[in-house]
Amino acid sequence: QSVLTQPPSASGTPGQRVTISCSGTSSNIGSHTVNWYQQLPGTAPKLLIYDNNQRPSGVPDRFSGSKSGTSASLAISGLQSEDETDYYCGAWDDSLNGPVFGGGTKLTVL
Amino acid sequence: EVQLVESGGRLVQPGGSLRLSCAASGFTFSMYWMTWVRQAPGKGLEWVANIKHDGSVAYYGDSVKGRFTVSRDNAKKSLFLQMNSLRADDTAVYYCTRDGKWELLGAFDVWGQGTMVTVSS
């Protein structure tokens, strides 16, 4: 059971905008910034969004993040077939005194 | 090129020990907190341990506390994870990751390719 809650799956058609939610508590998302990771099959995760809404160099601006209270969202606009993969949210947790993650969302491009 | 390369993963029997290594290159290793994250087959990500840039402080996830020890050798730009009393539920891909520069952020901008640890008789 993951500390942060994500929907196990999401889907959209090419060109569409999709969002993936991440729900936490006051000890994690409510108090700290949220990061998002993209994991392609058989590879290591890659940092996609940090500090709620910042993109590392090289990440397309189709990807954006937001946070409100104890929840966060990852939005992908102009959906492409290459976006079909797994996405994880993460944040620091004061109760566990360490980083925690969501269970992951598998995005399908229909 | 900034890079992390793990090694040491293999099949080990329950109750056994294993030492993982991570070689860093392309950045000033001694400036960064480093973190081990693991992923069981078909499952999500789990924090294992992290260590301060100078090696003076380390923190552990509840599931490995007392059994695993993280260490580093800044002169050799290397990170280690000593794993003792291994259990079947420790079976996972173990990733070496780069955390914050000088401060602990819990955000990981560089990942190794991972090394597989299988605990089974």
mmCIF file with all atom_site columns, N, CA and C in Angstrom, chain A residues 2 33 35 37 39 43-47 50 88 90-92 96-104, chain B residues 35 37 39 43-47 50 59-60 62 95 99 104-109 111-114:
data_model
loop_
_atom_site.group_PDB
_atom_site.id
_atom_site.type_symbol
_atom_site.label_atom_id
_atom_site.label_alt_id
_atom_site.label_comp_id
_atom_site.label_asym_id
_atom_site.label_entity_id
_atom_site.label_seq_id
_atom_site.pdbx_PDB_ins_code
_atom_site.Cartn_x
_atom_site.Cartn_y
_atom_site.Cartn_z
_atom_site.occupancy
_atom_site.B_iso_or_equiv
_atom_site.pdbx_formal_charge
_atom_site.auth_seq_id
_atom_site.auth_comp_id
_atom_site.auth_asym_id
_atom_site.auth_atom_id
_atom_site.pdbx_PDB_model_num
ATOM 1   N N  . SER A 1 2   ? 0.784  2.038  -1.061  1.00 0.00 ? 2   SER A N  1
ATOM 2   C CA . SER A 1 2   ? 1.613  3.234  -1.176  1.00 0.00 ? 2   SER A CA 1
ATOM 3   C C  . SER A 1 2   ? 1.047  4.360  -0.319  1.00 0.00 ? 2   SER A C  1
ATOM 4   N N  . THR A 1 33  ? 6.880  19.909 -1.507  1.00 0.00 ? 33  THR A N  1
ATOM 5   C CA . THR A 1 33  ? 6.663  19.945 -2.941  1.00 0.00 ? 33  THR A CA 1
ATOM 6   C C  . THR A 1 33  ? 6.549  18.532 -3.503  1.00 0.00 ? 33  THR A C  1
ATOM 7   N N  . ASN A 1 35  ? 6.989  15.804 -6.786  1.00 0.00 ? 35  ASN A N  1
ATOM 8   C CA . ASN A 1 35  ? 7.787  15.482 -7.966  1.00 0.00 ? 35  ASN A CA 1
ATOM 9   C C  . ASN A 1 35  ? 7.092  14.380 -8.758  1.00 0.00 ? 35  ASN A C  1
ATOM 10  N N  . TYR A 1 37  ? 7.673  11.343 -11.847 1.00 0.00 ? 37  TYR A N  1
ATOM 11  C CA . TYR A 1 37  ? 8.642  10.536 -12.575 1.00 0.00 ? 37  TYR A CA 1
ATOM 12  C C  . TYR A 1 37  ? 7.933  9.767  -13.681 1.00 0.00 ? 37  TYR A C  1
ATOM 13  N N  . GLN A 1 39  ? 8.410  6.413  -16.127 1.00 0.00 ? 39  GLN A N  1
ATOM 14  C CA . GLN A 1 39  ? 9.201  5.197  -16.255 1.00 0.00 ? 39  GLN A CA 1
ATOM 15  C C  . GLN A 1 39  ? 8.787  4.432  -17.508 1.00 0.00 ? 39  GLN A C  1
ATOM 16  N N  . THR A 1 43  ? 13.109 0.370  -18.052 1.00 0.00 ? 43  THR A N  1
ATOM 17  C CA . THR A 1 43  ? 14.130 1.386  -17.791 1.00 0.00 ? 43  THR A CA 1
ATOM 18  C C  . THR A 1 43  ? 13.942 2.001  -16.418 1.00 0.00 ? 43  THR A C  1
ATOM 19  N N  . ALA A 1 44  ? 14.931 2.771  -15.985 1.00 0.00 ? 44  ALA A N  1
ATOM 20  C CA . ALA A 1 44  ? 14.842 3.467  -14.713 1.00 0.00 ? 44  ALA A CA 1
ATOM 21  C C  . ALA A 1 44  ? 13.892 4.650  -14.819 1.00 0.00 ? 44  ALA A C  1
ATOM 22  N N  . PRO A 1 45  ? 13.275 5.034  -13.713 1.00 0.00 ? 45  PRO A N  1
ATOM 23  C CA . PRO A 1 45  ? 12.443 6.249  -13.735 1.00 0.00 ? 45  PRO A CA 1
ATOM 24  C C  . PRO A 1 45  ? 13.270 7.465  -14.125 1.00 0.00 ? 45  PRO A C  1
ATOM 25  N N  . LYS A 1 46  ? 12.556 8.467  -14.649 1.00 0.00 ? 46  LYS A N  1
ATOM 26  C CA . LYS A 1 46  ? 13.182 9.718  -15.057 1.00 0.00 ? 46  LYS A CA 1
ATOM 27  C C  . LYS A 1 46  ? 12.398 10.857 -14.419 1.00 0.00 ? 46  LYS A C  1
ATOM 28  N N  . LEU A 1 47  ? 13.118 11.827 -13.859 1.00 0.00 ? 47  LEU A N  1
ATOM 29  C CA . LEU A 1 47  ? 12.448 12.973 -13.249 1.00 0.00 ? 47  LEU A CA 1
ATOM 30  C C  . LEU A 1 47  ? 11.758 13.798 -14.320 1.00 0.00 ? 47  LEU A C  1
ATOM 31  N N  . TYR A 1 50  ? 9.592  18.630 -10.991 1.00 0.00 ? 50  TYR A N  1
ATOM 32  C CA . TYR A 1 50  ? 10.045 18.766 -9.609  1.00 0.00 ? 50  TYR A CA 1
ATOM 33  C C  . TYR A 1 50  ? 9.494  20.077 -9.030  1.00 0.00 ? 50  TYR A C  1
ATOM 34  N N  . TYR A 1 88  ? 4.803  8.152  -11.798 1.00 0.00 ? 88  TYR A N  1
ATOM 35  C CA . TYR A 1 88  ? 4.792  8.094  -10.339 1.00 0.00 ? 88  TYR A CA 1
ATOM 36  C C  . TYR A 1 88  ? 4.921  9.495  -9.751  1.00 0.00 ? 88  TYR A C  1
ATOM 37  N N  . GLY A 1 90  ? 5.833  11.687 -6.157  1.00 0.00 ? 90  GLY A N  1
ATOM 38  C CA . GLY A 1 90  ? 6.637  11.512 -4.963  1.00 0.00 ? 90  GLY A CA 1
ATOM 39  C C  . GLY A 1 90  ? 6.708  12.798 -4.171  1.00 0.00 ? 90  GLY A C  1
ATOM 40  N N  . ALA A 1 91  ? 6.900  12.666 -2.869  1.00 0.00 ? 91  ALA A N  1
ATOM 41  C CA . ALA A 1 91  ? 7.038  13.827 -1.993  1.00 0.00 ? 91  ALA A CA 1
ATOM 42  C C  . ALA A 1 91  ? 7.713  13.398 -0.702  1.00 0.00 ? 91  ALA A C  1
ATOM 43  N N  . TRP A 1 92  ? 8.246  14.368 0.022   1.00 0.00 ? 92  TRP A N  1
ATOM 44  C CA . TRP A 1 92  ? 8.826  14.070 1.325   1.00 0.00 ? 92  TRP A CA 1
ATOM 45  C C  . TRP A 1 92  ? 7.694  13.863 2.320   1.00 0.00 ? 92  TRP A C  1
ATOM 46  N N  . LEU A 1 96  ? 7.253  9.728  8.192   1.00 0.00 ? 96  LEU A N  1
ATOM 47  C CA . LEU A 1 96  ? 8.195  8.652  7.895   1.00 0.00 ? 96  LEU A CA 1
ATOM 48  C C  . LEU A 1 96  ? 9.625  9.165  7.815   1.00 0.00 ? 96  LEU A C  1
ATOM 49  N N  . ASN A 1 97  ? 9.777  10.484 7.808   1.00 0.00 ? 97  ASN A N  1
ATOM 50  C CA . ASN A 1 97  ? 11.096 11.117 7.683   1.00 0.00 ? 97  ASN A CA 1
ATOM 51  C C  . ASN A 1 97  ? 11.851 10.578 6.480   1.00 0.00 ? 97  ASN A C  1
ATOM 52  N N  . GLY A 1 98  ? 11.151 10.537 5.364   1.00 0.00 ? 98  GLY A N  1
ATOM 53  C CA . GLY A 1 98  ? 11.754 10.072 4.124   1.00 0.00 ? 98  GLY A CA 1
ATOM 54  C C  . GLY A 1 98  ? 10.837 10.335 2.960   1.00 0.00 ? 98  GLY A C  1
ATOM 55  N N  . PRO A 1 99  ? 11.309 10.115 1.737   1.00 0.00 ? 99  PRO A N  1
ATOM 56  C CA . PRO A 1 99  ? 10.469 10.308 0.563   1.00 0.00 ? 99  PRO A CA 1
ATOM 57  C C  . PRO A 1 99  ? 9.460  9.169  0.409   1.00 0.00 ? 99  PRO A C  1
ATOM 58  N N  . VAL A 1 100 ? 8.289  9.489  -0.076  1.00 0.00 ? 100 VAL A N  1
ATOM 59  C CA . VAL A 1 100 ? 7.249  8.505  -0.341  1.00 0.00 ? 100 VAL A CA 1
ATOM 60  C C  . VAL A 1 100 ? 6.775  8.662  -1.776  1.00 0.00 ? 100 VAL A C  1
ATOM 61  N N  . PHE A 1 101 ? 6.175  7.601  -2.288  1.00 0.00 ? 101 PHE A N  1
ATOM 62  C CA . PHE A 1 101 ? 5.735  7.599  -3.682  1.00 0.00 ? 101 PHE A CA 1
ATOM 63  C C  . PHE A 1 101 ? 4.290  7.135  -3.792  1.00 0.00 ? 101 PHE A C  1
ATOM 64  N N  . GLY A 1 102 ? 3.693  7.455  -4.936  1.00 0.00 ? 102 GLY A N  1
ATOM 65  C CA . GLY A 1 102 ? 2.415  6.881  -5.274  1.00 0.00 ? 102 GLY A CA 1
ATOM 66  C C  . GLY A 1 102 ? 2.619  5.506  -5.874  1.00 0.00 ? 102 GLY A C  1
ATOM 67  N N  . GLY A 1 103 ? 1.531  4.773  -6.033  1.00 0.00 ? 103 GLY A N  1
ATOM 68  C CA . GLY A 1 103 ? 1.622  3.425  -6.567  1.00 0.00 ? 103 GLY A CA 1
ATOM 69  C C  . GLY A 1 103 ? 1.841  3.358  -8.068  1.00 0.00 ? 103 GLY A C  1
ATOM 70  N N  . GLY A 1 104 ? 1.749  4.506  -8.719  1.00 0.00 ? 104 GLY A N  1
ATOM 71  C CA . GLY A 1 104 ? 1.981  4.552  -10.156 1.00 0.00 ? 104 GLY A CA 1
ATOM 72  C C  . GLY A 1 104 ? 0.693  4.523  -10.963 1.00 0.00 ? 104 GLY A C  1
ATOM 73  N N  . THR B 2 35  ? 20.674 8.517  -2.621  1.00 0.00 ? 35  THR B N  1
ATOM 74  C CA . THR B 2 35  ? 19.561 7.715  -2.137  1.00 0.00 ? 35  THR B CA 1
ATOM 75  C C  . THR B 2 35  ? 19.457 6.397  -2.896  1.00 0.00 ? 35  THR B C  1
ATOM 76  N N  . VAL B 2 37  ? 16.726 3.601  -3.978  1.00 0.00 ? 37  VAL B N  1
ATOM 77  C CA . VAL B 2 37  ? 15.294 3.373  -4.170  1.00 0.00 ? 37  VAL B CA 1
ATOM 78  C C  . VAL B 2 37  ? 15.146 1.989  -4.795  1.00 0.00 ? 37  VAL B C  1
ATOM 79  N N  . GLN B 2 39  ? 12.448 -1.240 -6.421  1.00 0.00 ? 39  GLN B N  1
ATOM 80  C CA . GLN B 2 39  ? 11.180 -1.511 -7.079  1.00 0.00 ? 39  GLN B CA 1
ATOM 81  C C  . GLN B 2 39  ? 11.022 -3.014 -7.215  1.00 0.00 ? 39  GLN B C  1
ATOM 82  N N  . LYS B 2 43  ? 5.799  -3.788 -9.211  1.00 0.00 ? 43  LYS B N  1
ATOM 83  C CA . LYS B 2 43  ? 5.311  -2.906 -8.154  1.00 0.00 ? 43  LYS B CA 1
ATOM 84  C C  . LYS B 2 43  ? 5.853  -1.478 -8.305  1.00 0.00 ? 43  LYS B C  1
ATOM 85  N N  . GLY B 2 44  ? 5.498  -0.633 -7.332  1.00 0.00 ? 44  GLY B N  1
ATOM 86  C CA . GLY B 2 44  ? 5.913  0.763  -7.369  1.00 0.00 ? 44  GLY B CA 1
ATOM 87  C C  . GLY B 2 44  ? 7.277  0.989  -6.735  1.00 0.00 ? 44  GLY B C  1
ATOM 88  N N  . LEU B 2 45  ? 7.598  2.256  -6.547  1.00 0.00 ? 45  LEU B N  1
ATOM 89  C CA . LEU B 2 45  ? 8.897  2.651  -6.012  1.00 0.00 ? 45  LEU B CA 1
ATOM 90  C C  . LEU B 2 45  ? 8.870  2.719  -4.495  1.00 0.00 ? 45  LEU B C  1
ATOM 91  N N  . GLU B 2 46  ? 9.977  2.352  -3.867  1.00 0.00 ? 46  GLU B N  1
ATOM 92  C CA . GLU B 2 46  ? 10.085 2.399  -2.408  1.00 0.00 ? 46  GLU B CA 1
ATOM 93  C C  . GLU B 2 46  ? 11.441 2.945  -2.012  1.00 0.00 ? 46  GLU B C  1
ATOM 94  N N  . TRP B 2 47  ? 11.448 3.962  -1.150  1.00 0.00 ? 47  TRP B N  1
ATOM 95  C CA . TRP B 2 47  ? 12.686 4.505  -0.615  1.00 0.00 ? 47  TRP B CA 1
ATOM 96  C C  . TRP B 2 47  ? 13.344 3.495  0.302   1.00 0.00 ? 47  TRP B C  1
ATOM 97  N N  . ASN B 2 50  ? 19.066 6.865  2.479   1.00 0.00 ? 50  ASN B N  1
ATOM 98  C CA . ASN B 2 50  ? 19.820 7.967  1.912   1.00 0.00 ? 50  ASN B CA 1
ATOM 99  C C  . ASN B 2 50  ? 20.972 8.352  2.833   1.00 0.00 ? 50  ASN B C  1
ATOM 100 N N  . TYR B 2 59  ? 19.746 7.794  6.713   1.00 0.00 ? 59  TYR B N  1
ATOM 101 C CA . TYR B 2 59  ? 18.386 7.488  7.139   1.00 0.00 ? 59  TYR B CA 1
ATOM 102 C C  . TYR B 2 59  ? 17.907 6.256  6.387   1.00 0.00 ? 59  TYR B C  1
ATOM 103 N N  . TYR B 2 60  ? 16.976 5.522  6.996   1.00 0.00 ? 60  TYR B N  1
ATOM 104 C CA . TYR B 2 60  ? 16.519 4.267  6.415   1.00 0.00 ? 60  TYR B CA 1
ATOM 105 C C  . TYR B 2 60  ? 15.000 4.140  6.445   1.00 0.00 ? 60  TYR B C  1
ATOM 106 N N  . ASP B 2 62  ? 11.551 2.053  7.030   1.00 0.00 ? 62  ASP B N  1
ATOM 107 C CA . ASP B 2 62  ? 11.212 1.138  8.122   1.00 0.00 ? 62  ASP B CA 1
ATOM 108 C C  . ASP B 2 62  ? 11.436 -0.325 7.754   1.00 0.00 ? 62  ASP B C  1
ATOM 109 N N  . TYR B 2 95  ? 17.880 0.869  -7.295  1.00 0.00 ? 95  TYR B N  1
ATOM 110 C CA . TYR B 2 95  ? 18.387 2.007  -8.047  1.00 0.00 ? 95  TYR B CA 1
ATOM 111 C C  . TYR B 2 95  ? 19.189 2.931  -7.136  1.00 0.00 ? 95  TYR B C  1
ATOM 112 N N  . ASP B 2 99  ? 20.298 12.767 -5.082  1.00 0.00 ? 99  ASP B N  1
ATOM 113 C CA . ASP B 2 99  ? 19.338 13.631 -4.395  1.00 0.00 ? 99  ASP B CA 1
ATOM 114 C C  . ASP B 2 99  ? 19.839 15.071 -4.490  1.00 0.00 ? 99  ASP B C  1
ATOM 115 N N  . LEU B 2 104 ? 18.958 17.729 1.585   1.00 0.00 ? 104 LEU B N  1
ATOM 116 C CA . LEU B 2 104 ? 18.136 16.556 1.307   1.00 0.00 ? 104 LEU B CA 1
ATOM 117 C C  . LEU B 2 104 ? 16.796 17.024 0.760   1.00 0.00 ? 104 LEU B C  1
ATOM 118 N N  . LEU B 2 105 ? 16.509 16.645 -0.484  1.00 0.00 ? 105 LEU B N  1
ATOM 119 C CA . LEU B 2 105 ? 15.298 17.127 -1.139  1.00 0.00 ? 105 LEU B CA 1
ATOM 120 C C  . LEU B 2 105 ? 14.236 16.045 -1.284  1.00 0.00 ? 105 LEU B C  1
ATOM 121 N N  . GLY B 2 106 ? 14.665 14.786 -1.394  1.00 0.00 ? 106 GLY B N  1
ATOM 122 C CA . GLY B 2 106 ? 13.700 13.735 -1.686  1.00 0.00 ? 106 GLY B CA 1
ATOM 123 C C  . GLY B 2 106 ? 13.232 13.783 -3.121  1.00 0.00 ? 106 GLY B C  1
ATOM 124 N N  . ALA B 2 107 ? 13.997 14.416 -3.979  1.00 0.00 ? 107 ALA B N  1
ATOM 125 C CA . ALA B 2 107 ? 13.732 14.451 -5.414  1.00 0.00 ? 107 ALA B CA 1
ATOM 126 C C  . ALA B 2 107 ? 14.978 13.943 -6.123  1.00 0.00 ? 107 ALA B C  1
ATOM 127 N N  . PHE B 2 108 ? 14.800 13.072 -7.095  1.00 0.00 ? 108 PHE B N  1
ATOM 128 C CA . PHE B 2 108 ? 15.928 12.327 -7.653  1.00 0.00 ? 108 PHE B CA 1
ATOM 129 C C  . PHE B 2 108 ? 16.083 12.627 -9.140  1.00 0.00 ? 108 PHE B C  1
ATOM 130 N N  . ASP B 2 109 ? 17.115 13.394 -9.470  1.00 0.00 ? 109 ASP B N  1
ATOM 131 C CA . ASP B 2 109 ? 17.251 13.856 -10.851 1.00 0.00 ? 109 ASP B CA 1
ATOM 132 C C  . ASP B 2 109 ? 18.163 12.985 -11.703 1.00 0.00 ? 109 ASP B C  1
ATOM 133 N N  . TRP B 2 111 ? 19.339 8.786  -12.131 1.00 0.00 ? 111 TRP B N  1
ATOM 134 C CA . TRP B 2 111 ? 19.111 7.397  -11.717 1.00 0.00 ? 111 TRP B CA 1
ATOM 135 C C  . TRP B 2 111 ? 20.106 6.497  -12.441 1.00 0.00 ? 111 TRP B C  1
ATOM 136 N N  . GLY B 2 112 ? 20.531 5.454  -11.739 1.00 0.00 ? 112 GLY B N  1
ATOM 137 C CA . GLY B 2 112 ? 21.299 4.419  -12.397 1.00 0.00 ? 112 GLY B CA 1
ATOM 138 C C  . GLY B 2 112 ? 20.372 3.492  -13.167 1.00 0.00 ? 112 GLY B C  1
ATOM 139 N N  . GLN B 2 113 ? 20.941 2.514  -13.826 1.00 0.00 ? 113 GLN B N  1
ATOM 140 C CA . GLN B 2 113 ? 20.137 1.576  -14.614 1.00 0.00 ? 113 GLN B CA 1
ATOM 141 C C  . GLN B 2 113 ? 19.485 0.511  -13.747 1.00 0.00 ? 113 GLN B C  1
ATOM 142 N N  . GLY B 2 114 ? 19.943 0.399  -12.500 1.00 0.00 ? 114 GLY B N  1
ATOM 143 C CA . GLY B 2 114 ? 19.372 -0.567 -11.575 1.00 0.00 ? 114 GLY B CA 1
ATOM 144 C C  . GLY B 2 114 ? 20.126 -1.889 -11.565 1.00 0.00 ? 114 GLY B C  1
#
